[in-house]
Short mmCIF file of N, CA and C in Angstrom, two decimals:
data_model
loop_
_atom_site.label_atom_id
_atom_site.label_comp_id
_atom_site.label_asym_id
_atom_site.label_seq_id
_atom_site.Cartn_x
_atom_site.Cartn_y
_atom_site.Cartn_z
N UNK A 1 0.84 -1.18 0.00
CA UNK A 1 0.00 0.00 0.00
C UNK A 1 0.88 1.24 0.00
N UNK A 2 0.40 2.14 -0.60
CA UNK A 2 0.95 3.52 -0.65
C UNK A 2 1.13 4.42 0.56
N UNK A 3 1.78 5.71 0.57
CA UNK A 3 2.09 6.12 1.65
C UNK A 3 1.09 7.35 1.56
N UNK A 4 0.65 7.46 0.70
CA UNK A 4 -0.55 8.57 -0.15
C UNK A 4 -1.51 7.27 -0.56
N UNK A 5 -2.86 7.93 0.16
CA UNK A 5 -3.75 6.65 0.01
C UNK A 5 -5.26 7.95 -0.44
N UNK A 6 -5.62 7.26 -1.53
CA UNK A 6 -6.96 8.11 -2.01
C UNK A 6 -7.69 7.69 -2.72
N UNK A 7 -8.96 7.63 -1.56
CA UNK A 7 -10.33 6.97 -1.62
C UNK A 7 -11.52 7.39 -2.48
N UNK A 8 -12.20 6.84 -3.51
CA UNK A 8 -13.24 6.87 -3.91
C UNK A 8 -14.27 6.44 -3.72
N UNK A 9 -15.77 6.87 -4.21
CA UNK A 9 -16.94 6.64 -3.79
C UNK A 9 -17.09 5.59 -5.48
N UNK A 10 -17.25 4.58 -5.32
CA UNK A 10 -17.94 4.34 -6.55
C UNK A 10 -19.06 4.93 -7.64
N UNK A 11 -20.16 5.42 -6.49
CA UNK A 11 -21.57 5.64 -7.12
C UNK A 11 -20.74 7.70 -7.51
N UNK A 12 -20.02 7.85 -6.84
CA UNK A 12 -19.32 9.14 -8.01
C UNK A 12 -19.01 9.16 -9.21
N UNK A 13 -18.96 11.08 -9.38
CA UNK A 13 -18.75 11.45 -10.87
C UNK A 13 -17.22 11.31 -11.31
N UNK A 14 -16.28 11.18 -10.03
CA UNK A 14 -14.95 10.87 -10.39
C UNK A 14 -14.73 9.55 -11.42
N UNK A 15 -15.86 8.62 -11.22
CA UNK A 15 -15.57 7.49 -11.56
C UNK A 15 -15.49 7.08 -12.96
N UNK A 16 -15.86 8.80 -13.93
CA UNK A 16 -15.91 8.27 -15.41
C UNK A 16 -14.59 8.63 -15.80
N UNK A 17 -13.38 9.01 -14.97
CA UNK A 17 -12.10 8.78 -15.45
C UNK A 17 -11.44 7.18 -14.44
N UNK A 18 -10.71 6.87 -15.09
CA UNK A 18 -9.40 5.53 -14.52
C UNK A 18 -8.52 6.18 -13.47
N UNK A 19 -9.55 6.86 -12.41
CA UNK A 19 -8.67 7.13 -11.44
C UNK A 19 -7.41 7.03 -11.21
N UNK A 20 -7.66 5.15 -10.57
CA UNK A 20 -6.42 4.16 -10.24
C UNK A 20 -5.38 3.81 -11.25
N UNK A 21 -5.89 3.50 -12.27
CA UNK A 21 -4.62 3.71 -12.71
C UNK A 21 -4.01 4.98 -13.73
N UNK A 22 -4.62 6.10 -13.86
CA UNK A 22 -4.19 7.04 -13.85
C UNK A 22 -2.70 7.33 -13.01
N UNK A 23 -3.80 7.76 -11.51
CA UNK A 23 -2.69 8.30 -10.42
C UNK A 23 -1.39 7.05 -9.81
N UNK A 24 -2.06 5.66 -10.25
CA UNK A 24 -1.01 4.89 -9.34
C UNK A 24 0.02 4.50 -10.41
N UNK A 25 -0.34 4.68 -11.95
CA UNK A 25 1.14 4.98 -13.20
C UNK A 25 1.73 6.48 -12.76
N UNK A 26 1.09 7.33 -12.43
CA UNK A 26 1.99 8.79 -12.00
C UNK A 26 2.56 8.84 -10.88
N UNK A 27 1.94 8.20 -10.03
CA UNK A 27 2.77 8.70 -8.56
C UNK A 27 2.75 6.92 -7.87
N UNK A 28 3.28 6.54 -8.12
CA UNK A 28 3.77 5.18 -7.47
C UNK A 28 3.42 5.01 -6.18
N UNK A 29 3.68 6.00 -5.49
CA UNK A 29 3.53 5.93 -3.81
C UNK A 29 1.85 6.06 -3.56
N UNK A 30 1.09 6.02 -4.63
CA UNK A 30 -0.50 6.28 -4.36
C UNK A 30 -0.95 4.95 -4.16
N UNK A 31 -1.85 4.98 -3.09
CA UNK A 31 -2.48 3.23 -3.29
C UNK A 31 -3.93 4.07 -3.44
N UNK A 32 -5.21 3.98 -4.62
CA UNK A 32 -6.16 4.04 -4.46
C UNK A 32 -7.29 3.16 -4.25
N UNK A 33 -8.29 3.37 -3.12
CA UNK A 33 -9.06 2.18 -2.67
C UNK A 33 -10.78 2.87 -3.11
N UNK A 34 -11.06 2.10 -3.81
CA UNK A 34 -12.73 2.40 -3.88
C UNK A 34 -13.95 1.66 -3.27
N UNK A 35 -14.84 2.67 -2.91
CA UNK A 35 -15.65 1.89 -1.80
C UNK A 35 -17.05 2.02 -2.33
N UNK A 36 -18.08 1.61 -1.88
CA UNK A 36 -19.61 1.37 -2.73
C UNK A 36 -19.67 3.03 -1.66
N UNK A 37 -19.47 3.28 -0.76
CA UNK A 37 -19.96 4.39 0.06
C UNK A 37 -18.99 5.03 0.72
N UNK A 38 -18.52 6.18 1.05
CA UNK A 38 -17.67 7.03 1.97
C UNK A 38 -18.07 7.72 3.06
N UNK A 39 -19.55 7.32 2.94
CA UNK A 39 -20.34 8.30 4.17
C UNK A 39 -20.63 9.75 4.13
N UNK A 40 -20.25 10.15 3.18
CA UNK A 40 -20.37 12.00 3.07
C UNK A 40 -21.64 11.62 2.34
N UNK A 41 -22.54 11.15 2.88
CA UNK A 41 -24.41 11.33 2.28
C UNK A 41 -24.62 12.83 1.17
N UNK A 42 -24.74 12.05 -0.11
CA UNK A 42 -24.78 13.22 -1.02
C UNK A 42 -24.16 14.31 -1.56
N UNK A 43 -22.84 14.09 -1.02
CA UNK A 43 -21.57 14.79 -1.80
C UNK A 43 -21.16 14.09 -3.15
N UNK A 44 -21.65 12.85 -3.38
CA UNK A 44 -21.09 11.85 -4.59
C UNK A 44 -22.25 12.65 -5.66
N UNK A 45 -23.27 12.91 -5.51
CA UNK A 45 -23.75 13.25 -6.30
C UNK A 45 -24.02 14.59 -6.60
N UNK A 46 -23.44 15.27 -6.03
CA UNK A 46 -23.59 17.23 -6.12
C UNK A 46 -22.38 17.36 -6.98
N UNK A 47 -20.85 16.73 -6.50
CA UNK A 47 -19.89 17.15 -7.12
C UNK A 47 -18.67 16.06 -6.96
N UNK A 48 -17.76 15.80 -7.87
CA UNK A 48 -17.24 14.92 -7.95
C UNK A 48 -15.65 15.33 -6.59
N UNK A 49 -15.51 14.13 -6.04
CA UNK A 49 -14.84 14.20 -4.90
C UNK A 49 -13.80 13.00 -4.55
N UNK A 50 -12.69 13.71 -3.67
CA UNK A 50 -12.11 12.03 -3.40
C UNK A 50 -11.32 12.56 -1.66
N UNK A 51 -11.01 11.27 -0.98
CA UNK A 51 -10.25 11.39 -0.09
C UNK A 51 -8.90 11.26 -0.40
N UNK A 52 -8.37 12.39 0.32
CA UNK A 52 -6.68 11.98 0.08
C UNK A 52 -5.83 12.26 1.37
N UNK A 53 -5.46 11.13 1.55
CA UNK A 53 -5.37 11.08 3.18
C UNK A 53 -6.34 11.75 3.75
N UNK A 54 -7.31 11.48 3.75
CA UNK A 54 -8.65 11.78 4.72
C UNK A 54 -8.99 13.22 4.81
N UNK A 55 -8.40 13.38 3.64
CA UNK A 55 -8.76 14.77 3.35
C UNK A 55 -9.89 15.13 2.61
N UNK A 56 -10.69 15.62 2.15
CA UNK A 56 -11.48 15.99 1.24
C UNK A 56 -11.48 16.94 0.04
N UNK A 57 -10.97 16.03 -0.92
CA UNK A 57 -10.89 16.80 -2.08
C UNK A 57 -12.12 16.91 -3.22
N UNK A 58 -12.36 18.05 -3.68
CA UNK A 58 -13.33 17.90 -4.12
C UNK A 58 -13.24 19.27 -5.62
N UNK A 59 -13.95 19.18 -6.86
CA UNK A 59 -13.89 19.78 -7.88
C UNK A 59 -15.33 20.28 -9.15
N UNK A 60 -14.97 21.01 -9.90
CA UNK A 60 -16.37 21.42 -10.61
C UNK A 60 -16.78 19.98 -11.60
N UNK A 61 -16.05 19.30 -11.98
CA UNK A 61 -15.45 18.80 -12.98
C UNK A 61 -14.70 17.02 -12.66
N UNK A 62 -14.76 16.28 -13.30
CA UNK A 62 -14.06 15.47 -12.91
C UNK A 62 -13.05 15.28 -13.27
N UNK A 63 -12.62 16.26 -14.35
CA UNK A 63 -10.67 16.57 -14.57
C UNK A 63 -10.26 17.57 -13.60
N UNK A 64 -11.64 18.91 -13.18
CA UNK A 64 -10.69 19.56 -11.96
C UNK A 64 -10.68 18.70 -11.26
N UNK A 65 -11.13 18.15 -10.30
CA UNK A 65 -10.91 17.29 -9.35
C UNK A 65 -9.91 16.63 -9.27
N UNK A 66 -9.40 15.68 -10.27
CA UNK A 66 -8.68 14.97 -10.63
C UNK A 66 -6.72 15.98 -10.67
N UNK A 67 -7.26 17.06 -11.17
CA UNK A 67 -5.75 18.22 -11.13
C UNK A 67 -5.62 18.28 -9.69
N UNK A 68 -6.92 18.52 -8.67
CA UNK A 68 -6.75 19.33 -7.36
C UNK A 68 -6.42 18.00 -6.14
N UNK A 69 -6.87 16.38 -6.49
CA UNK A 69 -6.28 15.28 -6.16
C UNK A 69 -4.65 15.32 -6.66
N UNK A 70 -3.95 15.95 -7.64
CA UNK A 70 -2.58 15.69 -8.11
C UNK A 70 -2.34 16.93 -7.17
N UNK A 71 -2.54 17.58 -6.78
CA UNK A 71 -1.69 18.72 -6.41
C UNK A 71 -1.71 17.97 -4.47
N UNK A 72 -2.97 17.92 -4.21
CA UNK A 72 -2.98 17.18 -2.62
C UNK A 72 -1.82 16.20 -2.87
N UNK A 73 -1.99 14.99 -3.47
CA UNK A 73 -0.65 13.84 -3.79
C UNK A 73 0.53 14.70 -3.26
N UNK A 74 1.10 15.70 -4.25
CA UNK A 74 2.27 16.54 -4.26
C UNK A 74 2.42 16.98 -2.77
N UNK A 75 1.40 17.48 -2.29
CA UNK A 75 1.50 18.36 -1.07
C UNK A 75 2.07 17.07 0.24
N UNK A 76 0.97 15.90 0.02
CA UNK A 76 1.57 14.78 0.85
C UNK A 76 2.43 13.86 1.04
N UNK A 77 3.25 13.85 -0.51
CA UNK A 77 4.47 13.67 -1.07
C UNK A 77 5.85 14.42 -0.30
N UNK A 78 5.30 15.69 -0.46
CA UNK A 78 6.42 16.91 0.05
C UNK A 78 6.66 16.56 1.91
N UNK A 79 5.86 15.97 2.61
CA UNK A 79 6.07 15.86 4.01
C UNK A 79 7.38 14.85 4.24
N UNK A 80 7.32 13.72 3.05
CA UNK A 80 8.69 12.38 3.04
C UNK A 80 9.59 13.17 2.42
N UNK A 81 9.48 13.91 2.40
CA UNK A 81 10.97 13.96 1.10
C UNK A 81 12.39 14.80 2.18
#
């Protein structure tokens, strides 16, 4: 497992890109885990979202999202280095 771990909702709008293997060919240290539910009741369907390290990332778009998940990565990246 990764040292940068970022969670998806299945029934999300993130889900019409290849998340996982998107981010886990770019950043190696990512383990992404997808779940049928995340518990944020109705955030999956207002706007596309992900956890990153238990963070809440979230976007207009499911490519912003997806830029503003790469930049969190980076930010949680930058704490090991």
């Amino acid at each position: 497992m990764g040292i940068v771990v970022v969670e998806i909702c299945d029934g999300n709008a993130i889900t019409t890109l290849n998340i996982e293997e998107i981010l886990e060919k770019e950043f190696p240290e990512v383990a992404v885990l997808t779940s049928d539910c995340l518990s944020f009741c109705g955030l999956c369907r207002v706007k596309p979202y992900a956890l990153v390290n238990n963070k809440r990332i979230h976007g207009s778009t499911p490519e912003d999202c997806l830029n503003k998940i790469r930049e969190a990565i980076k930010e949680e990246l930058a704490i090991y280095q």
